[in-house]
Amino acid sequence: MNERDTYETPSGPLGITPIHHATFVMEWNAETIYCDPIGGAARFAAFPAPTLVILTHHHGDHLDLETLDAVMSEATHIIAPRIVFDQLPEDLAARTTLMANGQTIEWHGITIRAVAMYNTTPDRQKYHEKGVGNGYLFDFAGTVVYLASDTEPTPEMDDLGKIDVAFFPMNLPYTMTPDQVVTCIEKTAPRYVYPFHYRFPFDEPGNEPSDLTALIPEGSRTEIVERNWY
């Protein structure tokens, strides 16, 4: 299993464990949150069944219905955008809260806000259109995690407020260059940044987390958290 990082919040520790590509697990106050679980149930054998599954969009490296069905328990709830909701089987759709860009909900003491994620470069807009998928902000009693999902720098990032931990994708042509991730960091000023989604296909070389670290100026308040996602 990949390394688990722990961040202190006003209401107890938040555990974050990278799993693979764009998949990670957050654990906080007896809640276990799987984000875009793919790749089979065995990847999650070391974790409790999720109390919540977060789904960002419909692409196969984020939505895996077989894995989703395998990790669900009777107590698991799902949050998803419309494009995902429409692909869920009836039994899973019945346990899903539909969220669109800009909407906010409270879930078991966690404030969750859906944020726009999309490509802005003209020849990449075909990959992720505005309003289709969701990034998410999670507020754990004042400690805020930003799952940007598949996006480039957007105007919406200018107004997200305080962010403690952020996840930014880093591969072409589908998401961003390391330089664009730096722009996202400048817009959002997170304390910690996880570069993820940096190889696709998974077995081909691409950017590495160290490529982003090399661009961060000495003395920056932002720390790049380099983890092996593959």
PDB file of C-alpha atoms in Angstrom:
ATOM      1  CA  MET A   1       0.000   0.000   0.000  1.00  0.00           C
ATOM      2  CA  ASN A   2       1.179   3.515  -0.710  1.00  0.00           C
ATOM      3  CA  GLU A   3       2.257   5.849   2.051  1.00  0.00           C
ATOM      4  CA  ARG A   4      -0.419   7.364   4.290  1.00  0.00           C
ATOM      5  CA  ASP A   5      -0.007  11.051   5.124  1.00  0.00           C
ATOM      6  CA  THR A   6      -1.649  12.585   8.187  1.00  0.00           C
ATOM      7  CA  TYR A   7      -2.796  16.194   8.585  1.00  0.00           C
ATOM      8  CA  GLU A   8      -4.110  17.603  11.841  1.00  0.00           C
ATOM      9  CA  THR A   9      -7.546  19.231  11.737  1.00  0.00           C
ATOM     10  CA  PRO A  10      -9.464  20.990  14.533  1.00  0.00           C
ATOM     11  CA  SER A  11     -11.535  17.796  14.921  1.00  0.00           C
ATOM     12  CA  GLY A  12      -8.917  15.083  14.673  1.00  0.00           C
ATOM     13  CA  PRO A  13      -6.393  13.741  12.171  1.00  0.00           C
ATOM     14  CA  LEU A  14      -7.109  13.499   8.448  1.00  0.00           C
ATOM     15  CA  GLY A  15      -5.406  10.570   6.741  1.00  0.00           C
ATOM     16  CA  ILE A  16      -4.711  10.722   2.999  1.00  0.00           C
ATOM     17  CA  THR A  17      -3.436   7.700   1.083  1.00  0.00           C
ATOM     18  CA  PRO A  18      -2.620   7.822  -2.642  1.00  0.00           C
ATOM     19  CA  ILE A  19      -3.755   4.632  -4.359  1.00  0.00           C
ATOM     20  CA  HIS A  20      -3.206   4.938  -8.127  1.00  0.00           C
ATOM     21  CA  HIS A  21      -3.325   7.603 -10.852  1.00  0.00           C
ATOM     22  CA  ALA A  22      -6.324   9.720  -9.714  1.00  0.00           C
ATOM     23  CA  THR A  23      -7.542   7.460  -6.905  1.00  0.00           C
ATOM     24  CA  PHE A  24      -6.977   8.170  -3.227  1.00  0.00           C
ATOM     25  CA  VAL A  25      -8.554   7.529   0.170  1.00  0.00           C
ATOM     26  CA  MET A  26      -9.299  10.036   2.937  1.00  0.00           C
ATOM     27  CA  GLU A  27     -10.038   8.962   6.522  1.00  0.00           C
ATOM     28  CA  TRP A  28     -11.451  11.324   9.140  1.00  0.00           C
ATOM     29  CA  ASN A  29     -13.586  10.855  12.253  1.00  0.00           C
ATOM     30  CA  ALA A  30     -14.705   7.316  11.368  1.00  0.00           C
ATOM     31  CA  GLU A  31     -15.493   8.363   7.789  1.00  0.00           C
ATOM     32  CA  THR A  32     -13.672   6.639   4.926  1.00  0.00           C
ATOM     33  CA  ILE A  33     -13.883   8.429   1.582  1.00  0.00           C
ATOM     34  CA  TYR A  34     -12.820   6.785  -1.669  1.00  0.00           C
ATOM     35  CA  CYS A  35     -12.145   9.266  -4.490  1.00  0.00           C
ATOM     36  CA  ASP A  36     -12.588   7.908  -8.042  1.00  0.00           C
ATOM     37  CA  PRO A  37     -11.940   4.258  -7.092  1.00  0.00           C
ATOM     38  CA  ILE A  38     -10.685   2.168 -10.013  1.00  0.00           C
ATOM     39  CA  GLY A  39      -8.573  -0.953 -10.539  1.00  0.00           C
ATOM     40  CA  GLY A  40     -10.369  -3.609  -8.509  1.00  0.00           C
ATOM     41  CA  ALA A  41     -11.300  -4.143  -4.878  1.00  0.00           C
ATOM     42  CA  ALA A  42      -7.892  -5.615  -3.976  1.00  0.00           C
ATOM     43  CA  ARG A  43      -6.375  -2.122  -4.098  1.00  0.00           C
ATOM     44  CA  PHE A  44      -8.557  -1.198  -1.108  1.00  0.00           C
ATOM     45  CA  ALA A  45      -8.090  -4.335   0.976  1.00  0.00           C
ATOM     46  CA  ALA A  46      -6.274  -2.453   3.742  1.00  0.00           C
ATOM     47  CA  PHE A  47      -9.127   0.048   4.224  1.00  0.00           C
ATOM     48  CA  PRO A  48     -12.578  -0.140   5.734  1.00  0.00           C
ATOM     49  CA  ALA A  49     -15.423  -0.117   3.261  1.00  0.00           C
ATOM     50  CA  PRO A  50     -16.145   3.463   2.220  1.00  0.00           C
ATOM     51  CA  THR A  51     -18.804   5.477   3.957  1.00  0.00           C
ATOM     52  CA  LEU A  52     -18.637   7.852   0.971  1.00  0.00           C
ATOM     53  CA  VAL A  53     -17.482   7.521  -2.639  1.00  0.00           C
ATOM     54  CA  ILE A  54     -16.662  10.682  -4.586  1.00  0.00           C
ATOM     55  CA  LEU A  55     -16.870  10.516  -8.378  1.00  0.00           C
ATOM     56  CA  THR A  56     -15.585  13.375 -10.523  1.00  0.00           C
ATOM     57  CA  HIS A  57     -16.507  12.438 -14.094  1.00  0.00           C
ATOM     58  CA  HIS A  58     -17.201   9.627 -16.523  1.00  0.00           C
ATOM     59  CA  HIS A  59     -13.827   8.785 -18.079  1.00  0.00           C
ATOM     60  CA  GLY A  60     -12.600   5.241 -17.567  1.00  0.00           C
ATOM     61  CA  ASP A  61      -9.594   6.234 -15.473  1.00  0.00           C
ATOM     62  CA  HIS A  62     -12.027   7.807 -12.972  1.00  0.00           C
ATOM     63  CA  LEU A  63     -15.223   5.771 -13.244  1.00  0.00           C
ATOM     64  CA  ASP A  64     -14.947   1.981 -12.977  1.00  0.00           C
ATOM     65  CA  LEU A  65     -18.380   0.491 -12.343  1.00  0.00           C
ATOM     66  CA  GLU A  66     -17.010  -2.967 -11.570  1.00  0.00           C
ATOM     67  CA  THR A  67     -14.681  -1.611  -8.887  1.00  0.00           C
ATOM     68  CA  LEU A  68     -17.385   0.696  -7.568  1.00  0.00           C
ATOM     69  CA  ASP A  69     -19.807  -2.179  -7.127  1.00  0.00           C
ATOM     70  CA  ALA A  70     -17.121  -4.313  -5.462  1.00  0.00           C
ATOM     71  CA  VAL A  71     -16.128  -1.764  -2.804  1.00  0.00           C
ATOM     72  CA  MET A  72     -19.643  -0.640  -1.846  1.00  0.00           C
ATOM     73  CA  SER A  73     -21.142  -1.656   1.477  1.00  0.00           C
ATOM     74  CA  GLU A  74     -24.746  -1.269   2.591  1.00  0.00           C
ATOM     75  CA  ALA A  75     -23.753   1.977   4.327  1.00  0.00           C
ATOM     76  CA  THR A  76     -21.866   3.554   1.406  1.00  0.00           C
ATOM     77  CA  HIS A  77     -23.189   6.742  -0.158  1.00  0.00           C
ATOM     78  CA  ILE A  78     -22.048   8.272  -3.476  1.00  0.00           C
ATOM     79  CA  ILE A  79     -21.641  11.857  -4.677  1.00  0.00           C
ATOM     80  CA  ALA A  80     -21.429  12.370  -8.453  1.00  0.00           C
ATOM     81  CA  PRO A  81     -22.179  14.764 -11.321  1.00  0.00           C
ATOM     82  CA  ARG A  82     -25.067  14.136 -13.707  1.00  0.00           C
ATOM     83  CA  ILE A  83     -22.921  12.510 -16.403  1.00  0.00           C
ATOM     84  CA  VAL A  84     -21.854   9.829 -13.922  1.00  0.00           C
ATOM     85  CA  PHE A  85     -25.249   9.500 -12.262  1.00  0.00           C
ATOM     86  CA  ASP A  86     -26.808   8.661 -15.616  1.00  0.00           C
ATOM     87  CA  GLN A  87     -24.425   5.705 -16.031  1.00  0.00           C
ATOM     88  CA  LEU A  88     -25.001   4.159 -12.607  1.00  0.00           C
ATOM     89  CA  PRO A  89     -27.158   1.056 -12.211  1.00  0.00           C
ATOM     90  CA  GLU A  90     -30.460   1.701 -10.481  1.00  0.00           C
ATOM     91  CA  ASP A  91     -29.392   0.381  -7.075  1.00  0.00           C
ATOM     92  CA  LEU A  92     -26.322   2.644  -6.942  1.00  0.00           C
ATOM     93  CA  ALA A  93     -28.150   5.669  -8.357  1.00  0.00           C
ATOM     94  CA  ALA A  94     -30.635   5.369  -5.491  1.00  0.00           C
ATOM     95  CA  ARG A  95     -27.745   5.913  -3.046  1.00  0.00           C
ATOM     96  CA  THR A  96     -26.234   8.849  -4.915  1.00  0.00           C
ATOM     97  CA  THR A  97     -26.402  12.578  -4.272  1.00  0.00           C
ATOM     98  CA  LEU A  98     -26.271  14.481  -7.549  1.00  0.00           C
ATOM     99  CA  MET A  99     -24.083  17.609  -7.481  1.00  0.00           C
ATOM    100  CA  ALA A 100     -23.438  20.263 -10.125  1.00  0.00           C
ATOM    101  CA  ASN A 101     -20.719  22.915 -10.284  1.00  0.00           C
ATOM    102  CA  GLY A 102     -21.212  25.464  -7.515  1.00  0.00           C
ATOM    103  CA  GLN A 103     -23.478  23.375  -5.288  1.00  0.00           C
ATOM    104  CA  THR A 104     -22.599  22.737  -1.631  1.00  0.00           C
ATOM    105  CA  ILE A 105     -23.821  20.056   0.776  1.00  0.00           C
ATOM    106  CA  GLU A 106     -23.130  19.014   4.360  1.00  0.00           C
ATOM    107  CA  TRP A 107     -22.334  15.348   4.853  1.00  0.00           C
ATOM    108  CA  HIS A 108     -21.544  13.889   8.294  1.00  0.00           C
ATOM    109  CA  GLY A 109     -19.813  17.044   9.461  1.00  0.00           C
ATOM    110  CA  ILE A 110     -17.977  17.635   6.177  1.00  0.00           C
ATOM    111  CA  THR A 111     -18.861  20.553   3.908  1.00  0.00           C
ATOM    112  CA  ILE A 112     -18.500  19.486   0.263  1.00  0.00           C
ATOM    113  CA  ARG A 113     -18.601  21.928  -2.642  1.00  0.00           C
ATOM    114  CA  ALA A 114     -18.594  20.959  -6.317  1.00  0.00           C
ATOM    115  CA  VAL A 115     -16.151  23.040  -8.383  1.00  0.00           C
ATOM    116  CA  ALA A 116     -15.868  23.423 -12.150  1.00  0.00           C
ATOM    117  CA  MET A 117     -13.164  21.320 -13.834  1.00  0.00           C
ATOM    118  CA  TYR A 118     -12.452  21.730 -17.528  1.00  0.00           C
ATOM    119  CA  ASN A 119      -9.890  22.345 -20.252  1.00  0.00           C
ATOM    120  CA  THR A 120      -9.314  25.924 -21.343  1.00  0.00           C
ATOM    121  CA  THR A 121      -6.753  25.419 -24.133  1.00  0.00           C
ATOM    122  CA  PRO A 122      -8.769  25.379 -27.403  1.00  0.00           C
ATOM    123  CA  ASP A 123      -7.421  22.110 -28.788  1.00  0.00           C
ATOM    124  CA  ARG A 124      -7.924  20.362 -25.426  1.00  0.00           C
ATOM    125  CA  GLN A 125     -11.474  21.480 -24.689  1.00  0.00           C
ATOM    126  CA  LYS A 126     -12.804  18.308 -26.303  1.00  0.00           C
ATOM    127  CA  TYR A 127     -11.409  16.290 -23.386  1.00  0.00           C
ATOM    128  CA  HIS A 128     -13.191  18.021 -20.499  1.00  0.00           C
ATOM    129  CA  GLU A 129     -16.005  20.477 -21.170  1.00  0.00           C
ATOM    130  CA  LYS A 130     -17.078  23.064 -18.634  1.00  0.00           C
ATOM    131  CA  GLY A 131     -20.038  22.007 -16.514  1.00  0.00           C
ATOM    132  CA  VAL A 132     -19.716  18.269 -17.173  1.00  0.00           C
ATOM    133  CA  GLY A 133     -17.468  17.020 -14.368  1.00  0.00           C
ATOM    134  CA  ASN A 134     -16.824  18.127 -10.806  1.00  0.00           C
ATOM    135  CA  GLY A 135     -13.781  18.974  -8.806  1.00  0.00           C
ATOM    136  CA  TYR A 136     -14.525  19.130  -5.075  1.00  0.00           C
ATOM    137  CA  LEU A 137     -13.654  21.150  -1.994  1.00  0.00           C
ATOM    138  CA  PHE A 138     -13.871  19.245   1.299  1.00  0.00           C
ATOM    139  CA  ASP A 139     -13.947  21.223   4.541  1.00  0.00           C
ATOM    140  CA  PHE A 140     -12.934  19.027   7.479  1.00  0.00           C
ATOM    141  CA  ALA A 141     -13.762  21.356  10.396  1.00  0.00           C
ATOM    142  CA  GLY A 142     -11.713  24.140   8.844  1.00  0.00           C
ATOM    143  CA  THR A 143      -9.038  22.071   7.092  1.00  0.00           C
ATOM    144  CA  VAL A 144      -9.799  22.256   3.365  1.00  0.00           C
ATOM    145  CA  VAL A 145      -8.846  19.718   0.702  1.00  0.00           C
ATOM    146  CA  TYR A 146      -9.212  20.570  -2.996  1.00  0.00           C
ATOM    147  CA  LEU A 147      -9.586  17.730  -5.493  1.00  0.00           C
ATOM    148  CA  ALA A 148      -9.152  19.617  -8.757  1.00  0.00           C
ATOM    149  CA  SER A 149      -9.644  16.546 -10.978  1.00  0.00           C
ATOM    150  CA  ASP A 150      -9.020  16.846 -14.739  1.00  0.00           C
ATOM    151  CA  THR A 151      -8.649  20.553 -15.354  1.00  0.00           C
ATOM    152  CA  GLU A 152      -6.445  23.391 -16.453  1.00  0.00           C
ATOM    153  CA  PRO A 153      -6.167  26.722 -14.594  1.00  0.00           C
ATOM    154  CA  THR A 154      -9.639  28.283 -14.501  1.00  0.00           C
ATOM    155  CA  PRO A 155     -11.110  31.603 -13.315  1.00  0.00           C
ATOM    156  CA  GLU A 156     -13.116  29.682 -10.714  1.00  0.00           C
ATOM    157  CA  MET A 157      -9.882  28.865  -8.891  1.00  0.00           C
ATOM    158  CA  ASP A 158      -9.442  32.532  -7.992  1.00  0.00           C
ATOM    159  CA  ASP A 159     -12.354  32.436  -5.541  1.00  0.00           C
ATOM    160  CA  LEU A 160     -12.004  29.120  -3.716  1.00  0.00           C
ATOM    161  CA  GLY A 161     -10.801  30.565  -0.412  1.00  0.00           C
ATOM    162  CA  LYS A 162      -8.325  28.950   1.965  1.00  0.00           C
ATOM    163  CA  ILE A 163      -6.942  25.604   0.816  1.00  0.00           C
ATOM    164  CA  ASP A 164      -4.680  23.399   2.905  1.00  0.00           C
ATOM    165  CA  VAL A 165      -4.171  20.382   0.642  1.00  0.00           C
ATOM    166  CA  ALA A 166      -4.662  20.278  -3.135  1.00  0.00           C
ATOM    167  CA  PHE A 167      -4.540  17.556  -5.786  1.00  0.00           C
ATOM    168  CA  PHE A 168      -3.631  18.762  -9.283  1.00  0.00           C
ATOM    169  CA  PRO A 169      -3.372  16.611 -12.458  1.00  0.00           C
ATOM    170  CA  MET A 170      -0.274  16.900 -14.610  1.00  0.00           C
ATOM    171  CA  ASN A 171      -0.234  15.269 -18.025  1.00  0.00           C
ATOM    172  CA  LEU A 172      -0.828  16.178 -21.646  1.00  0.00           C
ATOM    173  CA  PRO A 173      -2.920  16.386 -23.680  1.00  0.00           C
ATOM    174  CA  TYR A 174      -5.677  15.701 -21.159  1.00  0.00           C
ATOM    175  CA  THR A 175      -4.859  18.050 -18.281  1.00  0.00           C
ATOM    176  CA  MET A 176      -1.877  20.316 -17.500  1.00  0.00           C
ATOM    177  CA  THR A 177       1.811  20.929 -17.880  1.00  0.00           C
ATOM    178  CA  PRO A 178       3.878  21.435 -14.702  1.00  0.00           C
ATOM    179  CA  ASP A 179       3.975  25.158 -15.529  1.00  0.00           C
ATOM    180  CA  GLN A 180       0.182  25.250 -15.552  1.00  0.00           C
ATOM    181  CA  VAL A 181       0.087  23.527 -12.178  1.00  0.00           C
ATOM    182  CA  VAL A 182       2.304  26.332 -10.885  1.00  0.00           C
ATOM    183  CA  THR A 183      -0.360  28.766 -12.119  1.00  0.00           C
ATOM    184  CA  CYS A 184      -2.988  26.799 -10.172  1.00  0.00           C
ATOM    185  CA  ILE A 185      -0.795  26.997  -7.076  1.00  0.00           C
ATOM    186  CA  GLU A 186      -0.498  30.768  -7.527  1.00  0.00           C
ATOM    187  CA  LYS A 187      -4.285  31.022  -7.798  1.00  0.00           C
ATOM    188  CA  THR A 188      -5.131  28.845  -4.787  1.00  0.00           C
ATOM    189  CA  ALA A 189      -2.091  29.107  -2.443  1.00  0.00           C
ATOM    190  CA  PRO A 190      -2.375  25.638  -0.883  1.00  0.00           C
ATOM    191  CA  ARG A 191      -0.018  24.580   1.887  1.00  0.00           C
ATOM    192  CA  TYR A 192       0.507  21.104   0.387  1.00  0.00           C
ATOM    193  CA  VAL A 193       0.132  19.954  -3.217  1.00  0.00           C
ATOM    194  CA  TYR A 194      -0.082  16.407  -4.539  1.00  0.00           C
ATOM    195  CA  PRO A 195       0.693  16.171  -8.266  1.00  0.00           C
ATOM    196  CA  PHE A 196      -1.249  13.142  -9.544  1.00  0.00           C
ATOM    197  CA  HIS A 197      -2.732  11.839 -12.809  1.00  0.00           C
ATOM    198  CA  TYR A 198       0.721  12.336 -14.335  1.00  0.00           C
ATOM    199  CA  ARG A 199       0.835   9.245 -16.568  1.00  0.00           C
ATOM    200  CA  PHE A 200      -1.817   8.158 -19.003  1.00  0.00           C
ATOM    201  CA  PRO A 201      -1.624   5.527 -20.343  1.00  0.00           C
ATOM    202  CA  PHE A 202      -0.335   4.259 -16.997  1.00  0.00           C
ATOM    203  CA  ASP A 203       2.638   2.334 -18.349  1.00  0.00           C
ATOM    204  CA  GLU A 204       4.049   5.160 -20.449  1.00  0.00           C
ATOM    205  CA  PRO A 205       6.547   7.746 -19.167  1.00  0.00           C
ATOM    206  CA  GLY A 206       5.268  11.231 -18.541  1.00  0.00           C
ATOM    207  CA  ASN A 207       5.823  14.036 -16.103  1.00  0.00           C
ATOM    208  CA  GLU A 208       6.992  13.146 -12.615  1.00  0.00           C
ATOM    209  CA  PRO A 209       6.221  14.909  -9.313  1.00  0.00           C
ATOM    210  CA  SER A 210       9.839  16.041  -9.177  1.00  0.00           C
ATOM    211  CA  ASP A 211       9.222  18.087 -12.360  1.00  0.00           C
ATOM    212  CA  LEU A 212       6.789  20.219 -10.389  1.00  0.00           C
ATOM    213  CA  THR A 213       9.003  20.435  -7.309  1.00  0.00           C
ATOM    214  CA  ALA A 214      11.793  21.852  -9.479  1.00  0.00           C
ATOM    215  CA  LEU A 215       9.562  24.792 -10.464  1.00  0.00           C
ATOM    216  CA  ILE A 216       8.626  25.853  -6.926  1.00  0.00           C
ATOM    217  CA  PRO A 217      10.754  28.781  -5.741  1.00  0.00           C
ATOM    218  CA  GLU A 218      12.807  28.443  -2.598  1.00  0.00           C
ATOM    219  CA  GLY A 219      10.926  29.766   0.413  1.00  0.00           C
ATOM    220  CA  SER A 220       7.482  29.068  -1.056  1.00  0.00           C
ATOM    221  CA  ARG A 221       4.772  28.333   1.502  1.00  0.00           C
ATOM    222  CA  THR A 222       3.603  25.488  -0.745  1.00  0.00           C
ATOM    223  CA  GLU A 223       5.204  22.078  -0.280  1.00  0.00           C
ATOM    224  CA  ILE A 224       4.997  19.529  -3.092  1.00  0.00           C
ATOM    225  CA  VAL A 225       4.145  16.084  -1.746  1.00  0.00           C
ATOM    226  CA  GLU A 226       5.881  13.632  -4.071  1.00  0.00           C
ATOM    227  CA  ARG A 227       4.298  10.178  -4.000  1.00  0.00           C
ATOM    228  CA  ASN A 228       4.537   7.208  -6.363  1.00  0.00           C
ATOM    229  CA  TRP A 229       1.068   6.814  -7.859  1.00  0.00           C
ATOM    230  CA  TYR A 230       2.020   4.048 -10.335  1.00  0.00           C
TER     231      TYR A 230
END
